[in-house]
Short mmCIF file of C-alpha atoms and ligand atoms in Angstrom, two decimals:
data_model
loop_
_atom_site.label_atom_id
_atom_site.label_comp_id
_atom_site.label_asym_id
_atom_site.label_seq_id
_atom_site.Cartn_x
_atom_site.Cartn_y
_atom_site.Cartn_z
CA UNK C 105 91.14 49.62 98.73
CA UNK C 106 87.53 49.48 97.82
CA UNK C 107 84.85 50.00 100.33
CA UNK C 108 80.97 49.97 99.98
CA UNK C 109 80.22 53.15 102.11
CA UNK C 110 76.87 53.91 103.46
CA UNK C 111 77.20 57.77 102.80
CA UNK C 112 73.92 58.49 104.09
CA UNK C 113 70.50 56.72 104.74
CA UNK C 114 69.48 54.69 101.68
CA UNK C 115 72.63 55.73 99.72
CA UNK C 116 75.41 53.22 99.17
CA UNK C 117 78.64 53.94 97.34
CA UNK C 118 81.75 52.02 96.19
CA UNK C 119 84.74 54.14 97.10
CA UNK C 120 88.40 54.02 97.05
CA UNK C 121 89.46 54.45 100.81
CA UNK C 122 92.60 54.54 102.97
CA UNK C 123 93.77 51.23 104.40
CA UNK C 124 92.84 51.44 108.14
CA UNK C 125 95.64 51.37 110.65
CA UNK C 126 95.41 49.06 113.76
CA UNK C 127 95.43 50.37 117.49
CA UNK C 128 97.45 48.35 119.70
CA UNK C 129 94.77 45.92 120.85
CA UNK C 130 93.36 45.47 117.25
CA UNK C 131 93.70 43.24 114.18
CA UNK C 132 93.44 44.16 110.60
CA UNK C 133 91.46 41.51 108.46
CA UNK C 134 91.90 40.94 104.89
CA UNK C 135 87.94 40.23 104.39
CA UNK C 136 87.21 37.00 102.52
CA UNK C 137 83.40 36.89 102.85
CA UNK C 138 80.70 39.10 104.53
CA UNK C 139 77.25 37.89 105.01
CA UNK C 140 74.25 40.23 104.48
CA UNK C 141 71.31 39.94 106.66
CA UNK C 142 67.94 41.64 107.56
CA UNK C 143 69.75 43.95 109.92
CA UNK C 144 71.77 45.45 107.10
CA UNK C 145 68.36 46.31 105.42
CA UNK C 146 67.33 48.01 108.58
CA UNK C 147 70.51 49.83 108.88
CA UNK C 148 70.37 50.99 105.26
CA UNK C 149 66.94 52.15 105.77
CA UNK C 150 67.94 54.17 109.03
CA UNK C 151 66.43 51.93 111.33
CA UNK C 152 68.21 50.40 114.55
CA UNK C 153 69.89 47.28 114.25
CA UNK C 154 71.72 45.61 117.48
CA UNK C 155 72.67 49.30 117.74
CA UNK C 156 72.43 52.61 115.49
CA UNK C 157 74.52 52.89 112.50
CA UNK C 158 75.43 56.62 111.90
CA UNK C 159 76.60 57.36 108.09
CA UNK C 160 79.22 57.53 106.94
CA UNK C 161 79.95 53.82 107.68
CA UNK C 162 80.80 50.55 106.02
CA UNK C 163 78.15 47.80 106.95
CA UNK C 164 78.99 44.12 107.23
CA UNK C 165 78.74 42.41 110.53
CA UNK C 166 79.11 38.92 109.51
CA UNK C 167 82.83 38.55 108.45
CA UNK C 168 85.42 36.14 107.70
CA UNK C 169 89.08 36.69 106.51
CA UNK C 170 92.80 36.50 107.08
CA UNK C 171 94.82 38.35 109.60
CA UNK C 172 96.78 40.88 107.72
CA UNK C 173 98.21 42.89 110.68
CA UNK C 174 98.13 42.84 114.54
CA UNK C 175 98.52 45.52 116.97
CA UNK C 176 101.42 45.49 119.54
CA UNK C 177 99.43 44.19 122.44
CA UNK C 178 97.76 41.32 120.46
CA UNK C 179 98.33 37.86 121.72
CA UNK C 180 95.57 35.63 120.32
CA UNK C 181 95.98 35.58 116.84
CA UNK C 182 98.84 36.22 114.52
CA UNK C 183 99.19 37.33 110.79
CA UNK C 184 97.97 34.54 108.17
CA UNK C 185 95.49 33.08 110.77
CA UNK C 186 92.02 32.36 109.13
CA UNK C 187 89.39 34.04 111.31
CA UNK C 188 85.95 34.74 111.74
CA UNK C 189 84.96 38.01 113.60
CA UNK C 190 82.37 38.45 116.36
CA UNK C 191 80.82 41.86 115.34
CA UNK C 192 79.59 42.49 118.95
CA UNK C 193 82.14 44.39 121.57
CA UNK C 194 80.97 44.64 125.08
CA UNK C 195 81.99 47.37 127.50
CA UNK C 196 82.82 45.09 130.33
CA UNK C 197 81.99 47.65 132.87
CA UNK C 198 78.18 48.12 132.93
CA UNK C 199 75.84 46.43 135.32
CA UNK C 200 74.93 43.79 132.62
CA UNK C 201 78.40 43.10 131.58
CA UNK C 202 79.40 42.62 135.23
CA UNK C 203 76.67 40.05 135.95
CA UNK C 204 77.42 37.49 133.33
CA UNK C 205 74.83 39.04 130.67
CA UNK C 206 77.01 41.11 128.18
CA UNK C 207 74.54 40.74 125.24
CA UNK C 208 72.41 43.28 127.29
CA UNK C 209 75.37 45.66 127.57
CA UNK C 210 74.44 49.27 128.01
CA UNK C 211 77.46 50.48 125.58
CA UNK C 212 77.31 47.86 122.95
CA UNK C 213 79.59 48.47 120.02
CA UNK C 214 79.54 46.44 116.89
CA UNK C 215 81.62 45.93 113.78
CA UNK C 216 79.64 46.84 110.81
CA UNK C 217 77.24 48.64 112.85
CA UNK C 218 78.83 51.36 114.88
CA UNK C 219 82.33 51.00 113.17
CA UNK C 220 83.50 50.00 110.03
CA UNK C 221 82.50 46.35 108.97
CA UNK C 222 83.49 43.63 106.22
CA UNK C 223 81.83 45.39 103.03
CA UNK C 224 85.49 46.57 102.24
CA UNK C 225 88.66 44.90 101.29
CA UNK C 226 90.24 45.26 104.86
CA UNK C 227 88.70 46.10 108.17
CA UNK C 228 89.72 46.17 111.69
CA UNK C 229 88.42 44.87 115.19
CA UNK C 230 89.69 44.48 118.53
CA UNK C 231 91.52 41.17 118.95
CA UNK C 232 89.25 40.01 121.75
CA UNK C 233 86.41 39.44 119.09
CA UNK C 234 88.61 37.64 116.48
CA UNK C 235 88.42 33.94 116.50
CA UNK C 236 90.85 31.59 114.57
CA UNK C 237 88.77 28.76 112.49
CA UNK C 238 89.85 25.28 111.92
CA UNK C 239 91.06 24.08 108.51
CA UNK C 240 88.21 22.12 108.05
CA UNK C 241 85.91 25.01 107.96
CA UNK C 242 85.75 27.32 104.55
CA UNK C 243 85.96 31.05 104.85
CA UNK C 244 82.56 31.21 103.09
CA UNK C 245 80.88 29.14 105.78
CA UNK C 246 82.65 31.12 108.45
CA UNK C 247 81.09 34.21 107.23
CA UNK C 248 77.79 33.03 108.86
CA UNK C 249 79.49 32.21 112.22
CA UNK C 250 77.50 35.32 113.79
CA UNK C 251 73.87 34.41 112.81
CA UNK C 252 74.87 30.69 113.82
CA UNK C 253 75.94 31.81 117.21
CA UNK C 254 72.66 33.83 117.54
CA UNK C 255 71.03 30.52 117.08
CA UNK C 256 73.32 28.80 119.74
CA UNK C 257 72.64 31.72 122.20
CA UNK C 258 68.71 31.25 121.69
CA UNK C 259 69.41 27.16 122.17
CA UNK C 260 71.58 27.93 125.41
CA UNK C 261 68.60 29.82 126.90
CA UNK C 262 66.45 26.73 126.68
CA UNK C 263 66.34 23.83 128.97
CA UNK C 264 67.08 20.88 126.62
CA UNK C 265 66.67 17.16 127.03
CA UNK C 266 66.71 14.25 124.64
CA UNK C 267 62.92 13.44 124.83
CA UNK C 268 62.17 16.71 123.49
CA UNK C 269 60.23 17.35 120.43
CA UNK C 270 60.82 20.90 118.87
CA UNK C 271 58.98 22.95 116.61
CA UNK C 272 60.78 25.83 114.45
CA UNK C 273 58.20 28.18 112.93
CA UNK C 274 59.89 29.90 109.75
CA UNK C 275 62.08 28.29 107.15
CA UNK C 276 64.25 31.31 106.69
CA UNK C 277 68.06 31.15 107.12
CA UNK C 278 67.64 31.36 110.96
CA UNK C 279 65.06 28.88 111.21
CA UNK C 280 67.04 26.51 109.19
CA UNK C 281 70.15 27.08 111.39
CA UNK C 282 67.94 26.24 114.40
CA UNK C 283 67.23 22.94 112.90
CA UNK C 284 70.57 21.79 112.62
CA UNK C 285 71.66 23.30 115.99
CA UNK C 286 69.01 21.55 117.82
CA UNK C 287 69.71 18.30 116.25
CA UNK C 288 73.46 18.45 116.82
CA UNK C 289 72.41 19.03 120.49
CA UNK C 290 70.71 15.79 120.95
CA UNK C 291 66.85 16.63 120.92
CA UNK C 292 64.72 13.95 119.74
CA UNK C 293 62.84 15.44 116.90
CA UNK C 294 62.83 18.94 114.99
CA UNK C 295 59.73 19.95 112.93
CA UNK C 296 60.35 22.68 110.42
CA UNK C 297 57.12 24.68 109.39
CA UNK C 298 57.21 27.16 106.48
CA UNK C 299 56.19 28.08 103.15
CA UNK C 300 58.95 27.03 100.87
CA UNK C 301 58.80 23.48 99.29
CA UNK C 302 62.35 23.66 98.35
CA UNK C 303 63.79 24.59 101.89
CA UNK C 304 61.64 22.06 103.84
CA UNK C 305 62.63 19.52 101.49
CA UNK C 306 66.37 20.30 101.80
CA UNK C 307 65.67 20.27 105.75
CA UNK C 308 63.83 16.86 105.54
CA UNK C 309 66.18 15.04 103.04
CA UNK C 310 69.61 16.20 104.19
CA UNK C 311 69.22 17.21 107.84
CA UNK C 312 66.42 14.98 108.90
CA UNK C 313 63.73 17.31 110.25
CA UNK C 314 60.09 16.76 109.86
CA UNK C 315 58.27 19.52 107.94
CA UNK C 316 54.72 21.06 107.77
CA UNK C 317 54.27 23.26 104.85
CA UNK C 318 51.74 25.86 105.77
CA UNK C 319 51.29 27.06 102.07
CA UNK C 320 49.98 23.86 101.21
CA UNK C 321 47.48 24.12 103.98
CA UNK C 322 49.23 21.84 106.30
CA UNK C 323 48.38 22.54 109.82
CA UNK C 324 50.47 23.08 112.90
CA UNK C 325 49.12 20.99 115.67
CA UNK C 326 48.09 22.69 119.01
CA UNK C 327 49.46 21.65 122.51
CA UNK C 328 52.26 19.43 120.98
CA UNK C 329 55.97 20.47 121.27
CA UNK C 330 58.09 20.74 124.20
CA UNK C 331 59.98 23.54 122.66
CA UNK C 332 58.63 26.15 119.94
CA UNK C 333 60.88 28.46 118.32
CA UNK C 334 59.28 31.33 116.60
CA UNK C 335 61.81 32.47 113.72
CA UNK C 336 59.29 35.00 111.74
CA UNK C 337 58.57 37.71 114.06
CA UNK C 338 54.91 38.18 113.00
CA UNK C 339 51.95 38.35 115.39
CA UNK C 340 50.48 35.48 113.68
CA UNK C 341 53.27 33.09 114.01
CA UNK C 342 53.99 34.17 117.56
CA UNK C 343 50.40 33.40 118.60
CA UNK C 344 51.05 30.15 116.85
CA UNK C 345 53.85 29.60 118.87
CA UNK C 346 52.14 29.65 122.20
CA UNK C 347 49.21 27.39 120.97
CA UNK C 348 51.60 24.73 119.65
CA UNK C 349 53.48 24.44 122.90
CA UNK C 350 52.80 21.48 125.07
CA UNK C 351 52.28 21.35 128.79
CA UNK C 352 55.48 22.64 130.34
CA UNK C 353 56.59 23.91 127.11
CA UNK C 354 59.14 26.41 126.39
CA UNK C 355 58.55 29.14 123.64
CA UNK C 356 61.54 31.06 122.30
CA UNK C 357 60.63 34.44 120.64
CA UNK C 358 63.54 34.55 118.25
CA UNK C 359 61.94 36.29 115.11
CA UNK C 360 62.49 40.02 114.95
CA UNK C 361 59.38 41.92 114.68
CA UNK C 362 58.43 45.41 113.71
CA UNK C 363 59.13 47.42 116.81
CA UNK C 364 55.09 48.58 117.07
CA UNK C 365 53.78 44.83 116.94
CA UNK C 366 51.95 43.25 119.55
CA UNK C 367 50.57 39.76 119.62
CA UNK C 368 47.54 38.52 121.87
CA UNK C 369 48.13 35.73 124.07
CA UNK C 370 45.80 33.73 126.33
CA UNK C 371 46.99 34.22 129.79
CA UNK C 372 44.92 31.05 130.92
CA UNK C 373 46.80 29.05 128.41
CA UNK C 374 50.11 30.24 129.94
CA UNK C 375 48.99 29.39 133.52
CA UNK C 376 47.52 25.95 132.64
CA UNK C 377 50.24 24.68 130.43
CA UNK C 378 52.90 26.38 132.69
CA UNK C 379 54.82 27.81 129.73
CA UNK C 380 58.05 29.65 129.72
CA UNK C 381 58.13 32.33 127.07
CA UNK C 382 61.82 33.71 126.38
CA UNK C 383 63.26 36.25 124.11
CA UNK C 384 66.93 36.04 122.65
CA UNK C 385 69.09 38.89 121.85
CA UNK C 386 72.52 38.45 119.96
CA UNK C 387 75.03 35.81 120.77
CA UNK C 388 77.23 36.38 124.09
CA UNK C 389 80.48 34.26 123.88
CA UNK C 390 79.01 31.72 121.37
CA UNK C 391 81.53 31.97 118.67
CA UNK C 392 83.52 28.92 119.91
CA UNK C 393 80.56 26.66 119.88
CA UNK C 394 79.23 27.99 116.31
CA UNK C 395 82.80 27.30 115.12
CA UNK C 396 82.91 23.89 116.61
CA UNK C 397 79.52 22.83 115.32
CA UNK C 398 80.61 23.90 111.70
CA UNK C 399 84.16 22.61 112.05
CA UNK C 400 82.94 19.08 113.04
CA UNK C 401 80.56 18.92 110.25
CA UNK C 402 77.49 18.78 112.70
CA UNK C 403 76.01 21.91 111.04
CA UNK C 404 76.64 22.40 107.37
CA UNK C 405 75.61 26.09 106.47
CA UNK C 406 76.90 26.02 102.88
CA UNK C 407 73.41 24.41 101.15
CA UNK C 408 71.57 27.22 102.91
CA UNK C 409 73.70 30.08 101.26
CA UNK C 410 71.66 30.94 98.24
CA UNK C 411 73.47 33.78 96.55
CA UNK C 412 77.10 35.27 96.42
CA UNK C 413 77.29 39.04 95.56
CA UNK C 414 80.13 41.48 94.71
CA UNK C 415 80.05 44.80 96.55
CA UNK C 416 78.32 46.58 93.76
CA UNK C 417 75.31 44.29 93.89
CA UNK C 418 74.62 44.88 97.40
CA UNK C 419 72.68 47.77 96.53
CA UNK C 420 70.46 46.01 94.05
CA UNK C 421 69.77 43.54 97.09
CA UNK C 422 69.09 45.92 99.60
CA UNK C 423 66.67 47.73 97.27
CA UNK C 424 64.98 44.50 96.22
CA UNK C 425 66.11 44.32 92.75
CA UNK C 426 67.43 40.74 93.27
CA UNK C 427 64.69 38.43 94.05
CA UNK C 428 64.58 35.05 95.76
CA UNK C 429 67.36 35.34 97.97
CA UNK C 430 67.52 33.06 101.08
CA UNK C 431 70.79 34.08 102.44
CA UNK C 432 73.56 35.89 100.64
CA UNK C 433 77.25 36.56 101.16
CA UNK C 434 79.22 39.09 99.71
CA UNK C 435 82.60 37.95 98.22
CA UNK C 436 85.65 40.26 98.79
CA UNK C 437 88.96 38.13 98.47
CA UNK C 438 86.90 34.77 98.89
CA UNK C 439 88.93 31.60 99.89
CA UNK C 440 91.98 33.48 98.43
CA UNK C 441 92.10 36.06 101.17
ZN1 ZN E 598 73.33 39.45 110.74
ZN1 ZN E 599 78.54 46.66 128.95
#
């Protein structure tokens, strides 16, 4: 079978490899699609993602496919099931796992980060992170369950009410996922601010978001929003997020910044507006919700997927030779898996 192997930092090679075997608690998945995201760029360049990736390794942590084989102890899925795979495997034994905060696990393993992922024809995962998907959900959409589940986790950390007006800063893939997730959960109004006329128009026309095009000089108002979600990860937009929050506001710092970046904050503003500033890391047990949001049609990810690559094109993508990518998936067996 074919695999795209990260053989060393910044070196990807398509290779013929042995089909992996399953341990008693594992599942072998015939890969349909694998999403590719910012974390893959970081891992390719030798930087950490949710954990460190040590070559040789097969990346791909946003995966869908069909169960091809199950280990002797597996009960939750069977051969032929269409599935989405949560990359994150918690140890279950550390202080964080045992206090209902597994996302902060001290021994995080991840499919496509610390063990081989979906940029290959078949990959294995522990059955406990393999989720069956409904017939209403395509395998292509299911490949991005993981990023959607990260948005679900971010929203779970907030206190939501129907009266709230929300601002999402950043019209990248994650910002756009937040728009639909928040509207599905019943907040009154979501405004998306960003730089792309096309993406803003899509989110306005198709999903009902208000929009602010900062590239055209439209301004984000101060002291206005009950919830602000920063989905860029830059100091300027982080500062903007705090300023845009209304009294009693909640600010979710979701965008992944450069590890050395800092942003300045007016502590009097935090005091006087009684702000809550919250981080969000990965996606603890959010797969069922993400699958339900897509399966029910409340969240439609397909219009947000701009590119479909084959394995060989991944190298061009991570090296910046393919431009204008909003969100790409790598097609392995596709819907025929
Ligand atoms: Zn990702
Ligand atoms: Zn743990």
